[in-house]
Amino acid sequence: LLNEYEHYMRKEIFDQPKALRDTLAGRLTEDGVELAELAAAWDAGLFARVRKIDIVASGTSYHAGLIGKKALEQLLHFPVAATYSSEFVHEHANLDETNLVILLSQSGETADTLSALREAQKYGCPTIAITNTAGSTISRKADCTLLTKAGPELAVASTKAYTAQIATMLLLAVWTAQRMSSLQPTQVADLLAALRQLPTDVESTLIMIDDAIDQLAQVTYDQESLFLIGRGLDYVLALEGALKLQEIAYIHADAYAAGEMKHGTMALITPGMPVIALATQTGSVFDKTISNIREVKARDAFVVGITTVSDDVLADEVDEVMYIPETHPLLMPVLAAIPLQLLAYYAGTVRGNDVDRPRNLAKSLTVE
Ligand code: M6R
């Protein structure tokens, strides 16, 4: 099963092009998205009263949900909330049949997410599960299920399931927008083209970045703590990168919205402190991130920038720069996740950790 790979985590990181191809297959059509699994429920009027969307999940699945939130907001112009499953069970307001609740879970068995599903159903909310496990409890109990087709994920770290969840959320956003607001295919032509190209872009990213990240891990693995900063979708990605570094490398990693550092956390920046700066979004987000990078550089942090191949600015601002291919902004978190997954993997292996089964954790969490 491992083939030439030493660990499941590494194999699953490299499985991502196939996981994405399988997840997109048959769903991306000439001019839009077809989700056969949802069509019957839609036609039966299950979603007719929906006016608000709640995305609910735990851990890495929650981070994929945050990207789904941005996609749904952009395409549907609907209020969309994203909440940790463990919080949703206490912290929901005014739930009723106008709230569509989307639950993401790789395993389909996470107790927190299952409780959130029960809670949503108590209030009559229509529910969609996005899971990697056909026949799982969450998938059986939700009104409809969209499967991510990442294949079995055996390492505790969620890698290929995460990127497949993002792709599935984007398919769902386009499909729903097509139906709810009579979206013209031309309005999302760029996004559809980027989705078609995504598995190939992930392959290119793996080739471009693998050795460079291995070398970076050799000089950062012994750090006690580091920061990841970014704005917008780069901030969402920073959250996922921090979780991976904590879980697999046992490094205290914190994610910050880049503009927030100056409101308190900057006091922790000391000379040589590693800061991973994510600058993969374009326009004003990028420009403002550069200003925030200058602020941490001014305190002598060791800054590693991650950006796209088309950027020629970041290299002059940071100590090291890593380039990844460019795609649609909503899909940049898929490509930019790869260096962060690999960094956690390499740092964890250099530190002698059991990267497939990190201490104190389990793949499927069946207690709340
Ligand atoms: O199976 P689920 O997606 O519901 O699991 C949720 C989290 O426990 C999971 O994503 C966890 O955060 C990962 N081990 C992170 O890599």
mmCIF file of C-alpha atoms and ligand atoms in Angstrom:
data_model
loop_
_atom_site.group_PDB
_atom_site.id
_atom_site.type_symbol
_atom_site.label_atom_id
_atom_site.label_comp_id
_atom_site.label_asym_id
_atom_site.label_seq_id
_atom_site.Cartn_x
_atom_site.Cartn_y
_atom_site.Cartn_z
ATOM 1 C CA LEU A 1 0.000 0.000 0.000
ATOM 2 C CA LEU A 2 2.859 2.383 0.767
ATOM 3 C CA ASN A 3 4.622 1.621 -2.535
ATOM 4 C CA GLU A 4 7.886 3.582 -2.563
ATOM 5 C CA TYR A 5 6.821 5.904 0.271
ATOM 6 C CA GLU A 6 8.227 5.736 3.768
ATOM 7 C CA HIS A 7 5.102 7.085 5.437
ATOM 8 C CA TYR A 8 1.402 7.261 4.659
ATOM 9 C CA MET A 9 1.439 11.006 5.196
ATOM 10 C CA ARG A 10 3.954 11.524 2.395
ATOM 11 C CA LYS A 11 2.129 9.099 0.119
ATOM 12 C CA GLU A 12 -1.162 10.874 0.743
ATOM 13 C CA ILE A 13 0.388 14.299 0.034
ATOM 14 C CA PHE A 14 1.588 12.900 -3.300
ATOM 15 C CA ASP A 15 -1.800 11.214 -3.921
ATOM 16 C CA GLN A 16 -3.436 14.641 -4.198
ATOM 17 C CA PRO A 17 -3.483 14.970 -8.006
ATOM 18 C CA LYS A 18 -5.348 11.654 -8.275
ATOM 19 C CA ALA A 19 -7.628 12.462 -5.338
ATOM 20 C CA LEU A 20 -8.616 15.706 -7.063
ATOM 21 C CA ARG A 21 -9.074 14.089 -10.486
ATOM 22 C CA ASP A 22 -11.368 11.475 -8.949
ATOM 23 C CA THR A 23 -13.318 14.093 -6.966
ATOM 24 C CA LEU A 24 -13.878 16.309 -10.026
ATOM 25 C CA ALA A 25 -14.550 13.490 -12.516
ATOM 26 C CA GLY A 26 -18.077 13.447 -13.906
ATOM 27 C CA ARG A 27 -18.992 16.605 -12.011
ATOM 28 C CA LEU A 28 -17.306 19.262 -14.144
ATOM 29 C CA THR A 29 -19.170 19.511 -17.444
ATOM 30 C CA GLU A 30 -18.576 21.585 -20.589
ATOM 31 C CA ASP A 31 -20.155 24.682 -19.122
ATOM 32 C CA GLY A 32 -20.867 24.083 -15.469
ATOM 33 C CA VAL A 33 -21.167 21.603 -12.641
ATOM 34 C CA GLU A 34 -23.429 18.575 -12.271
ATOM 35 C CA LEU A 35 -24.002 17.101 -8.813
ATOM 36 C CA ALA A 36 -26.301 14.157 -9.390
ATOM 37 C CA GLU A 37 -26.311 13.384 -5.639
ATOM 38 C CA LEU A 38 -28.129 16.650 -4.876
ATOM 39 C CA ALA A 39 -30.421 16.985 -7.884
ATOM 40 C CA ALA A 40 -33.302 14.848 -6.565
ATOM 41 C CA ALA A 41 -33.363 16.660 -3.208
ATOM 42 C CA TRP A 42 -33.322 20.001 -4.996
ATOM 43 C CA ASP A 43 -36.139 19.019 -7.326
ATOM 44 C CA ALA A 44 -38.141 17.783 -4.325
ATOM 45 C CA GLY A 45 -37.885 21.314 -2.872
ATOM 46 C CA LEU A 46 -35.631 20.456 0.091
ATOM 47 C CA PHE A 47 -33.620 23.664 -0.338
ATOM 48 C CA ALA A 48 -36.463 25.924 -1.495
ATOM 49 C CA ARG A 49 -36.675 27.943 1.737
ATOM 50 C CA VAL A 50 -32.928 28.333 2.297
ATOM 51 C CA ARG A 51 -31.871 31.925 3.063
ATOM 52 C CA LYS A 52 -28.694 31.343 5.078
ATOM 53 C CA ILE A 53 -25.932 28.759 5.093
ATOM 54 C CA ASP A 54 -24.017 27.316 8.035
ATOM 55 C CA ILE A 55 -20.817 25.366 7.469
ATOM 56 C CA VAL A 56 -19.903 23.152 10.375
ATOM 57 C CA ALA A 57 -16.799 20.986 10.849
ATOM 58 C CA SER A 58 -13.774 20.265 13.044
ATOM 59 C CA GLY A 59 -10.010 20.703 12.609
ATOM 60 C CA THR A 60 -8.753 20.617 9.063
ATOM 61 C CA SER A 61 -12.271 20.029 7.729
ATOM 62 C CA TYR A 62 -13.258 23.337 9.351
ATOM 63 C CA HIS A 63 -10.387 25.053 7.524
ATOM 64 C CA ALA A 64 -11.671 23.659 4.212
ATOM 65 C CA GLY A 65 -15.098 24.943 5.258
ATOM 66 C CA LEU A 66 -13.710 28.472 5.703
ATOM 67 C CA ILE A 67 -12.646 28.453 2.060
ATOM 68 C CA GLY A 68 -16.066 27.099 1.101
ATOM 69 C CA LYS A 69 -17.618 29.995 3.006
ATOM 70 C CA LYS A 70 -15.711 32.545 0.897
ATOM 71 C CA ALA A 71 -16.698 30.735 -2.316
ATOM 72 C CA LEU A 72 -20.385 30.551 -1.379
ATOM 73 C CA GLU A 73 -20.434 34.202 -0.307
ATOM 74 C CA GLN A 74 -18.798 35.305 -3.554
ATOM 75 C CA LEU A 75 -21.040 33.273 -5.823
ATOM 76 C CA LEU A 76 -24.370 33.329 -3.971
ATOM 77 C CA HIS A 77 -24.288 36.660 -2.116
ATOM 78 C CA PHE A 78 -25.855 34.772 0.791
ATOM 79 C CA PRO A 79 -24.926 35.091 4.449
ATOM 80 C CA VAL A 80 -22.665 32.150 5.228
ATOM 81 C CA ALA A 81 -21.344 31.302 8.687
ATOM 82 C CA ALA A 82 -18.603 28.780 9.464
ATOM 83 C CA THR A 83 -18.478 27.331 12.966
ATOM 84 C CA TYR A 84 -16.482 24.610 14.713
ATOM 85 C CA SER A 85 -18.744 21.605 15.298
ATOM 86 C CA SER A 86 -17.867 21.606 18.992
ATOM 87 C CA GLU A 87 -19.078 25.224 19.233
ATOM 88 C CA PHE A 88 -22.082 24.914 16.930
ATOM 89 C CA VAL A 89 -23.833 22.621 19.386
ATOM 90 C CA HIS A 90 -23.978 25.517 21.898
ATOM 91 C CA GLU A 91 -23.618 28.632 19.757
ATOM 92 C CA HIS A 92 -26.287 28.802 17.105
ATOM 93 C CA ALA A 93 -28.956 31.445 16.830
ATOM 94 C CA ASN A 94 -32.355 31.286 15.184
ATOM 95 C CA LEU A 95 -31.901 27.987 13.393
ATOM 96 C CA ASP A 96 -34.860 26.880 11.305
ATOM 97 C CA GLU A 97 -35.648 25.373 7.913
ATOM 98 C CA THR A 98 -34.223 28.465 6.171
ATOM 99 C CA ASN A 99 -30.696 27.469 7.313
ATOM 100 C CA LEU A 100 -28.904 25.009 5.073
ATOM 101 C CA VAL A 101 -26.295 23.242 7.214
ATOM 102 C CA ILE A 102 -23.275 21.796 5.405
ATOM 103 C CA LEU A 103 -21.181 19.391 7.478
ATOM 104 C CA LEU A 104 -17.659 18.482 6.404
ATOM 105 C CA SER A 105 -15.972 15.377 7.774
ATOM 106 C CA GLN A 106 -13.318 13.194 6.211
ATOM 107 C CA SER A 107 -14.215 10.209 8.368
ATOM 108 C CA GLY A 108 -17.931 10.902 8.609
ATOM 109 C CA GLU A 109 -17.716 9.705 12.214
ATOM 110 C CA THR A 110 -16.434 12.719 14.198
ATOM 111 C CA ALA A 111 -18.592 12.924 17.331
ATOM 112 C CA ASP A 112 -18.592 16.739 17.452
ATOM 113 C CA THR A 113 -19.823 16.968 13.869
ATOM 114 C CA LEU A 114 -22.383 14.229 14.387
ATOM 115 C CA SER A 115 -23.788 16.143 17.379
ATOM 116 C CA ALA A 116 -23.919 19.312 15.296
ATOM 117 C CA LEU A 117 -25.853 17.411 12.628
ATOM 118 C CA ARG A 118 -28.365 16.206 15.215
ATOM 119 C CA GLU A 119 -28.698 19.731 16.542
ATOM 120 C CA ALA A 120 -29.393 21.114 13.043
ATOM 121 C CA GLN A 121 -31.974 18.407 12.406
ATOM 122 C CA LYS A 122 -33.730 19.223 15.680
ATOM 123 C CA TYR A 123 -34.539 22.629 14.161
ATOM 124 C CA GLY A 124 -35.620 21.257 10.783
ATOM 125 C CA CYS A 125 -32.586 22.520 8.849
ATOM 126 C CA PRO A 126 -31.877 20.770 5.546
ATOM 127 C CA THR A 127 -28.416 19.178 5.727
ATOM 128 C CA ILE A 128 -25.676 18.210 3.286
ATOM 129 C CA ALA A 129 -22.730 16.056 4.376
ATOM 130 C CA ILE A 130 -19.412 16.312 2.549
ATOM 131 C CA THR A 131 -17.451 13.250 3.546
ATOM 132 C CA ASN A 132 -14.763 10.930 2.256
ATOM 133 C CA THR A 133 -16.415 7.823 3.677
ATOM 134 C CA ALA A 134 -19.453 6.376 1.937
ATOM 135 C CA GLY A 135 -21.834 4.752 4.394
ATOM 136 C CA SER A 136 -20.405 6.651 7.400
ATOM 137 C CA THR A 137 -22.790 7.721 10.161
ATOM 138 C CA ILE A 138 -22.816 11.400 9.163
ATOM 139 C CA SER A 139 -23.433 10.495 5.550
ATOM 140 C CA ARG A 140 -26.316 8.175 6.462
ATOM 141 C CA LYS A 141 -27.999 10.709 8.742
ATOM 142 C CA ALA A 142 -27.717 13.841 6.557
ATOM 143 C CA ASP A 143 -30.371 14.583 3.936
ATOM 144 C CA CYS A 144 -27.832 14.306 1.114
ATOM 145 C CA THR A 145 -24.165 13.430 0.798
ATOM 146 C CA LEU A 146 -21.473 14.663 -1.531
ATOM 147 C CA LEU A 147 -18.497 12.344 -1.497
ATOM 148 C CA THR A 148 -14.945 13.575 -1.720
ATOM 149 C CA LYS A 149 -13.195 10.827 -3.634
ATOM 150 C CA ALA A 150 -9.760 11.122 -2.045
ATOM 151 C CA GLY A 151 -9.497 7.391 -1.353
ATOM 152 C CA PRO A 152 -8.686 6.008 2.113
ATOM 153 C CA GLU A 153 -6.664 8.461 4.226
ATOM 154 C CA LEU A 154 -4.682 6.468 6.774
ATOM 155 C CA ALA A 155 -2.260 9.005 8.254
ATOM 156 C CA VAL A 156 -3.789 10.986 11.126
ATOM 157 C CA ALA A 157 -2.985 14.236 9.303
ATOM 158 C CA SER A 158 -5.655 15.204 6.840
ATOM 159 C CA THR A 159 -3.965 16.178 3.573
ATOM 160 C CA LYS A 160 -5.610 14.801 0.450
ATOM 161 C CA ALA A 161 -9.031 14.884 2.130
ATOM 162 C CA TYR A 162 -8.530 18.617 2.831
ATOM 163 C CA THR A 163 -7.790 19.574 -0.771
ATOM 164 C CA ALA A 164 -10.598 17.303 -2.029
ATOM 165 C CA GLN A 165 -12.972 19.032 0.433
ATOM 166 C CA ILE A 166 -12.026 22.456 -0.960
ATOM 167 C CA ALA A 167 -12.613 21.261 -4.530
ATOM 168 C CA THR A 168 -15.983 19.798 -3.493
ATOM 169 C CA MET A 169 -17.029 23.008 -1.730
ATOM 170 C CA LEU A 170 -16.241 24.932 -4.917
ATOM 171 C CA LEU A 171 -18.265 22.494 -7.012
ATOM 172 C CA LEU A 172 -21.140 22.924 -4.570
ATOM 173 C CA ALA A 173 -20.832 26.722 -4.708
ATOM 174 C CA VAL A 174 -20.960 26.788 -8.515
ATOM 175 C CA TRP A 175 -23.793 24.225 -8.685
ATOM 176 C CA THR A 176 -25.898 26.081 -6.118
ATOM 177 C CA ALA A 177 -25.227 29.437 -7.769
ATOM 178 C CA GLN A 178 -26.264 28.009 -11.142
ATOM 179 C CA ARG A 179 -29.596 26.945 -9.635
ATOM 180 C CA MET A 180 -30.298 29.705 -7.151
ATOM 181 C CA SER A 181 -29.334 32.764 -9.084
ATOM 182 C CA SER A 182 -29.398 31.600 -12.702
ATOM 183 C CA LEU A 183 -25.641 32.117 -12.890
ATOM 184 C CA GLN A 184 -24.376 32.309 -16.452
ATOM 185 C CA PRO A 185 -21.520 29.877 -17.147
ATOM 186 C CA THR A 186 -19.426 32.801 -18.417
ATOM 187 C CA GLN A 187 -19.534 34.314 -14.917
ATOM 188 C CA VAL A 188 -17.562 31.406 -13.530
ATOM 189 C CA ALA A 189 -15.614 30.440 -16.653
ATOM 190 C CA ASP A 190 -12.264 31.264 -14.989
ATOM 191 C CA LEU A 191 -13.081 29.213 -11.916
ATOM 192 C CA LEU A 192 -14.219 26.209 -13.978
ATOM 193 C CA ALA A 193 -11.073 26.384 -16.103
ATOM 194 C CA ALA A 194 -8.937 26.533 -12.961
ATOM 195 C CA LEU A 195 -10.760 23.533 -11.461
ATOM 196 C CA ARG A 196 -10.096 21.526 -14.641
ATOM 197 C CA GLN A 197 -6.420 22.421 -14.442
ATOM 198 C CA LEU A 198 -6.162 21.862 -10.672
ATOM 199 C CA PRO A 199 -4.827 18.262 -10.556
ATOM 200 C CA THR A 200 -2.054 19.212 -13.000
ATOM 201 C CA ASP A 201 -1.245 22.354 -11.020
ATOM 202 C CA VAL A 202 -0.949 20.263 -7.860
ATOM 203 C CA GLU A 203 1.444 17.910 -9.668
ATOM 204 C CA SER A 204 3.577 20.880 -10.737
ATOM 205 C CA THR A 205 3.547 22.288 -7.198
ATOM 206 C CA LEU A 206 4.783 19.005 -5.738
ATOM 207 C CA ILE A 207 7.645 18.911 -8.236
ATOM 208 C CA MET A 208 8.562 22.576 -7.745
ATOM 209 C CA ILE A 209 8.559 22.599 -3.982
ATOM 210 C CA ASP A 210 9.461 19.200 -2.537
ATOM 211 C CA ASP A 211 13.275 19.574 -2.335
ATOM 212 C CA ALA A 212 13.160 23.217 -1.291
ATOM 213 C CA ILE A 213 10.814 22.445 1.601
ATOM 214 C CA ASP A 214 12.960 19.495 2.669
ATOM 215 C CA GLN A 215 15.928 21.891 2.929
ATOM 216 C CA LEU A 216 13.858 24.478 4.774
ATOM 217 C CA ALA A 217 12.799 21.836 7.290
ATOM 218 C CA GLN A 218 16.463 21.012 7.992
ATOM 219 C CA VAL A 219 17.021 24.582 9.215
ATOM 220 C CA THR A 220 13.684 25.156 10.970
ATOM 221 C CA TYR A 221 12.887 21.802 12.588
ATOM 222 C CA ASP A 222 14.482 22.692 15.946
ATOM 223 C CA GLN A 223 12.474 25.888 16.432
ATOM 224 C CA GLU A 224 10.245 25.963 19.473
ATOM 225 C CA SER A 225 7.734 28.274 17.889
ATOM 226 C CA LEU A 226 6.938 30.093 14.681
ATOM 227 C CA PHE A 227 4.258 32.275 13.116
ATOM 228 C CA LEU A 228 2.315 32.027 9.893
ATOM 229 C CA ILE A 229 0.799 35.228 8.565
ATOM 230 C CA GLY A 230 -1.458 36.130 5.656
ATOM 231 C CA ARG A 231 -4.579 38.059 4.735
ATOM 232 C CA GLY A 232 -7.924 36.850 3.396
ATOM 233 C CA LEU A 233 -7.662 33.322 2.030
ATOM 234 C CA ASP A 234 -3.955 33.353 2.905
ATOM 235 C CA TYR A 235 -4.952 33.785 6.536
ATOM 236 C CA VAL A 236 -7.337 30.824 6.306
ATOM 237 C CA LEU A 237 -4.472 28.827 4.863
ATOM 238 C CA ALA A 238 -2.178 29.982 7.669
ATOM 239 C CA LEU A 239 -4.615 28.403 10.146
ATOM 240 C CA GLU A 240 -4.292 25.075 8.368
ATOM 241 C CA GLY A 241 -0.493 25.332 8.145
ATOM 242 C CA ALA A 242 -0.266 26.055 11.871
ATOM 243 C CA LEU A 243 -2.456 23.065 12.724
ATOM 244 C CA LYS A 244 -0.276 20.774 10.614
ATOM 245 C CA LEU A 245 2.962 22.012 12.231
ATOM 246 C CA GLN A 246 1.514 21.548 15.719
ATOM 247 C CA GLU A 247 0.042 18.136 15.005
ATOM 248 C CA ILE A 248 2.896 16.525 13.073
ATOM 249 C CA ALA A 249 6.081 18.471 13.964
ATOM 250 C CA TYR A 250 5.041 19.345 17.558
ATOM 251 C CA ILE A 251 6.153 22.924 16.907
ATOM 252 C CA HIS A 252 4.207 25.690 18.582
ATOM 253 C CA ALA A 253 2.855 27.410 15.468
ATOM 254 C CA ASP A 254 0.403 30.309 15.492
ATOM 255 C CA ALA A 255 -1.532 31.734 12.574
ATOM 256 C CA TYR A 256 -2.254 35.450 12.487
ATOM 257 C CA ALA A 257 -4.148 37.704 10.142
ATOM 258 C CA ALA A 258 -1.101 39.668 8.932
ATOM 259 C CA GLY A 259 -2.618 43.049 9.787
ATOM 260 C CA GLU A 260 -3.253 41.970 13.387
ATOM 261 C CA MET A 261 0.390 41.388 14.370
ATOM 262 C CA LYS A 262 0.844 45.060 15.232
ATOM 263 C CA HIS A 263 -2.109 44.905 17.643
ATOM 264 C CA GLY A 264 -0.203 42.835 20.187
ATOM 265 C CA THR A 265 1.597 39.770 18.860
ATOM 266 C CA MET A 266 4.456 41.797 17.375
ATOM 267 C CA ALA A 267 5.850 41.940 20.927
ATOM 268 C CA LEU A 268 6.768 38.264 20.549
ATOM 269 C CA ILE A 269 8.910 38.784 17.449
ATOM 270 C CA THR A 270 12.571 38.431 18.354
ATOM 271 C CA PRO A 271 15.620 38.289 16.045
ATOM 272 C CA GLY A 272 15.671 35.041 14.075
ATOM 273 C CA MET A 273 12.070 34.059 14.905
ATOM 274 C CA PRO A 274 10.724 32.186 11.847
ATOM 275 C CA VAL A 275 7.685 33.726 10.190
ATOM 276 C CA ILE A 276 6.062 32.070 7.188
ATOM 277 C CA ALA A 277 4.414 34.796 5.132
ATOM 278 C CA LEU A 278 1.725 33.655 2.717
ATOM 279 C CA ALA A 279 1.281 36.077 -0.173
ATOM 280 C CA THR A 280 -0.618 34.147 -2.830
ATOM 281 C CA GLN A 281 -3.617 36.462 -3.238
ATOM 282 C CA THR A 282 -3.436 39.355 -5.675
ATOM 283 C CA GLY A 283 -4.323 43.049 -5.548
ATOM 284 C CA SER A 284 -4.629 45.049 -2.362
ATOM 285 C CA VAL A 285 -4.430 41.902 -0.202
ATOM 286 C CA PHE A 286 -0.951 41.275 -1.605
ATOM 287 C CA ASP A 287 0.204 44.884 -1.217
ATOM 288 C CA LYS A 288 -0.959 45.080 2.370
ATOM 289 C CA THR A 289 0.668 41.743 3.201
ATOM 290 C CA ILE A 290 3.971 43.150 1.913
ATOM 291 C CA SER A 291 3.637 46.063 4.360
ATOM 292 C CA ASN A 292 3.050 43.607 7.206
ATOM 293 C CA ILE A 293 6.078 41.563 6.125
ATOM 294 C CA ARG A 294 8.176 44.719 6.339
ATOM 295 C CA GLU A 295 6.970 45.194 9.916
ATOM 296 C CA VAL A 296 8.211 41.761 11.044
ATOM 297 C CA LYS A 297 11.412 42.076 8.986
ATOM 298 C CA ALA A 298 12.100 45.354 10.789
ATOM 299 C CA ARG A 299 12.216 43.269 14.017
ATOM 300 C CA ASP A 300 14.727 40.885 12.382
ATOM 301 C CA ALA A 301 12.385 37.920 12.028
ATOM 302 C CA PHE A 302 13.548 35.191 9.625
ATOM 303 C CA VAL A 303 10.829 35.429 6.985
ATOM 304 C CA VAL A 304 10.030 32.696 4.485
ATOM 305 C CA GLY A 305 7.617 33.904 1.809
ATOM 306 C CA ILE A 306 5.316 31.691 -0.226
ATOM 307 C CA THR A 307 4.005 33.275 -3.389
ATOM 308 C CA THR A 308 3.162 32.587 -7.029
ATOM 309 C CA VAL A 309 5.571 32.272 -9.919
ATOM 310 C CA SER A 310 4.296 35.496 -11.463
ATOM 311 C CA ASP A 311 5.312 37.613 -8.456
ATOM 312 C CA ASP A 312 8.620 39.453 -8.620
ATOM 313 C CA VAL A 313 8.248 41.587 -5.489
ATOM 314 C CA LEU A 314 8.341 39.242 -2.516
ATOM 315 C CA ALA A 315 11.876 37.940 -3.092
ATOM 316 C CA ASP A 316 13.298 41.368 -2.222
ATOM 317 C CA GLU A 317 11.350 41.541 1.037
ATOM 318 C CA VAL A 318 12.039 38.167 2.681
ATOM 319 C CA ASP A 319 14.941 35.898 3.629
ATOM 320 C CA GLU A 320 13.752 32.990 1.485
ATOM 321 C CA VAL A 321 11.036 32.703 -1.084
ATOM 322 C CA MET A 322 9.170 29.632 -2.327
ATOM 323 C CA TYR A 323 7.258 29.783 -5.603
ATOM 324 C CA ILE A 324 4.133 27.856 -6.491
ATOM 325 C CA PRO A 325 2.023 27.956 -9.670
ATOM 326 C CA GLU A 326 -0.735 30.540 -9.987
ATOM 327 C CA THR A 327 -4.409 29.643 -10.240
ATOM 328 C CA HIS A 328 -7.815 31.204 -9.492
ATOM 329 C CA PRO A 329 -7.649 33.012 -6.097
ATOM 330 C CA LEU A 330 -10.235 30.650 -4.568
ATOM 331 C CA LEU A 331 -8.004 27.700 -5.450
ATOM 332 C CA MET A 332 -4.700 29.167 -4.271
ATOM 333 C CA PRO A 333 -5.234 27.584 -0.809
ATOM 334 C CA VAL A 334 -5.089 24.152 -2.468
ATOM 335 C CA LEU A 335 -1.695 24.802 -4.060
ATOM 336 C CA ALA A 336 -0.305 26.753 -1.119
ATOM 337 C CA ALA A 337 -1.306 24.022 1.332
ATOM 338 C CA ILE A 338 1.245 21.701 -0.251
ATOM 339 C CA PRO A 339 4.441 23.417 0.970
ATOM 340 C CA LEU A 340 2.906 23.633 4.460
ATOM 341 C CA GLN A 341 1.924 19.941 4.487
ATOM 342 C CA LEU A 342 5.437 19.024 3.341
ATOM 343 C CA LEU A 343 7.089 21.313 5.896
ATOM 344 C CA ALA A 344 5.144 19.656 8.729
ATOM 345 C CA TYR A 345 6.033 16.234 7.317
ATOM 346 C CA TYR A 346 9.779 16.899 6.940
ATOM 347 C CA ALA A 347 10.120 18.773 10.230
ATOM 348 C CA GLY A 348 8.249 15.949 11.976
ATOM 349 C CA THR A 349 10.471 13.252 10.490
ATOM 350 C CA VAL A 350 13.705 15.144 11.295
ATOM 351 C CA ARG A 351 12.472 15.482 14.883
ATOM 352 C CA GLY A 352 11.936 11.717 14.989
ATOM 353 C CA ASN A 353 8.161 11.965 15.427
ATOM 354 C CA ASP A 354 5.767 9.236 14.384
ATOM 355 C CA VAL A 355 4.326 11.374 11.590
ATOM 356 C CA ASP A 356 1.579 8.923 10.682
ATOM 357 C CA ARG A 357 0.396 8.525 14.261
ATOM 358 C CA PRO A 358 1.244 11.679 16.216
ATOM 359 C CA ARG A 359 1.094 11.503 19.980
ATOM 360 C CA ASN A 360 -2.204 12.069 21.833
ATOM 361 C CA LEU A 361 -4.280 12.080 18.638
ATOM 362 C CA ALA A 362 -6.555 9.687 16.747
ATOM 363 C CA LYS A 363 -7.716 9.599 13.140
ATOM 364 C CA SER A 364 -11.365 9.496 13.984
ATOM 365 C CA LEU A 365 -12.569 11.234 17.143
ATOM 366 C CA THR A 366 -15.653 9.499 18.425
ATOM 367 C CA VAL A 367 -15.887 11.380 21.733
ATOM 368 C CA GLU A 368 -16.960 14.992 22.217
HETATM 369 O O1 M6R B 1 -12.849 13.155 10.039
HETATM 370 P P1 M6R B 1 -12.999 14.640 10.233
HETATM 371 O O2 M6R B 1 -12.733 15.405 9.009
HETATM 372 O O3 M6R B 1 -14.335 14.995 10.821
HETATM 373 O O4 M6R B 1 -11.910 15.024 11.292
HETATM 374 C C1 M6R B 1 -11.833 16.318 11.797
HETATM 375 C C2 M6R B 1 -10.518 16.582 12.487
HETATM 376 O O5 M6R B 1 -10.371 15.720 13.593
HETATM 377 C C3 M6R B 1 -9.330 16.383 11.537
HETATM 378 O O6 M6R B 1 -9.447 17.167 10.392
HETATM 379 C C4 M6R B 1 -8.009 16.726 12.266
HETATM 380 O O7 M6R B 1 -7.976 18.090 12.562
HETATM 381 C C5 M6R B 1 -6.836 16.303 11.371
HETATM 382 N N1 M6R B 1 -6.122 15.242 12.005
HETATM 383 C C6 M6R B 1 -5.888 17.409 11.057
HETATM 384 O O8 M6R B 1 -4.871 16.985 10.214
#
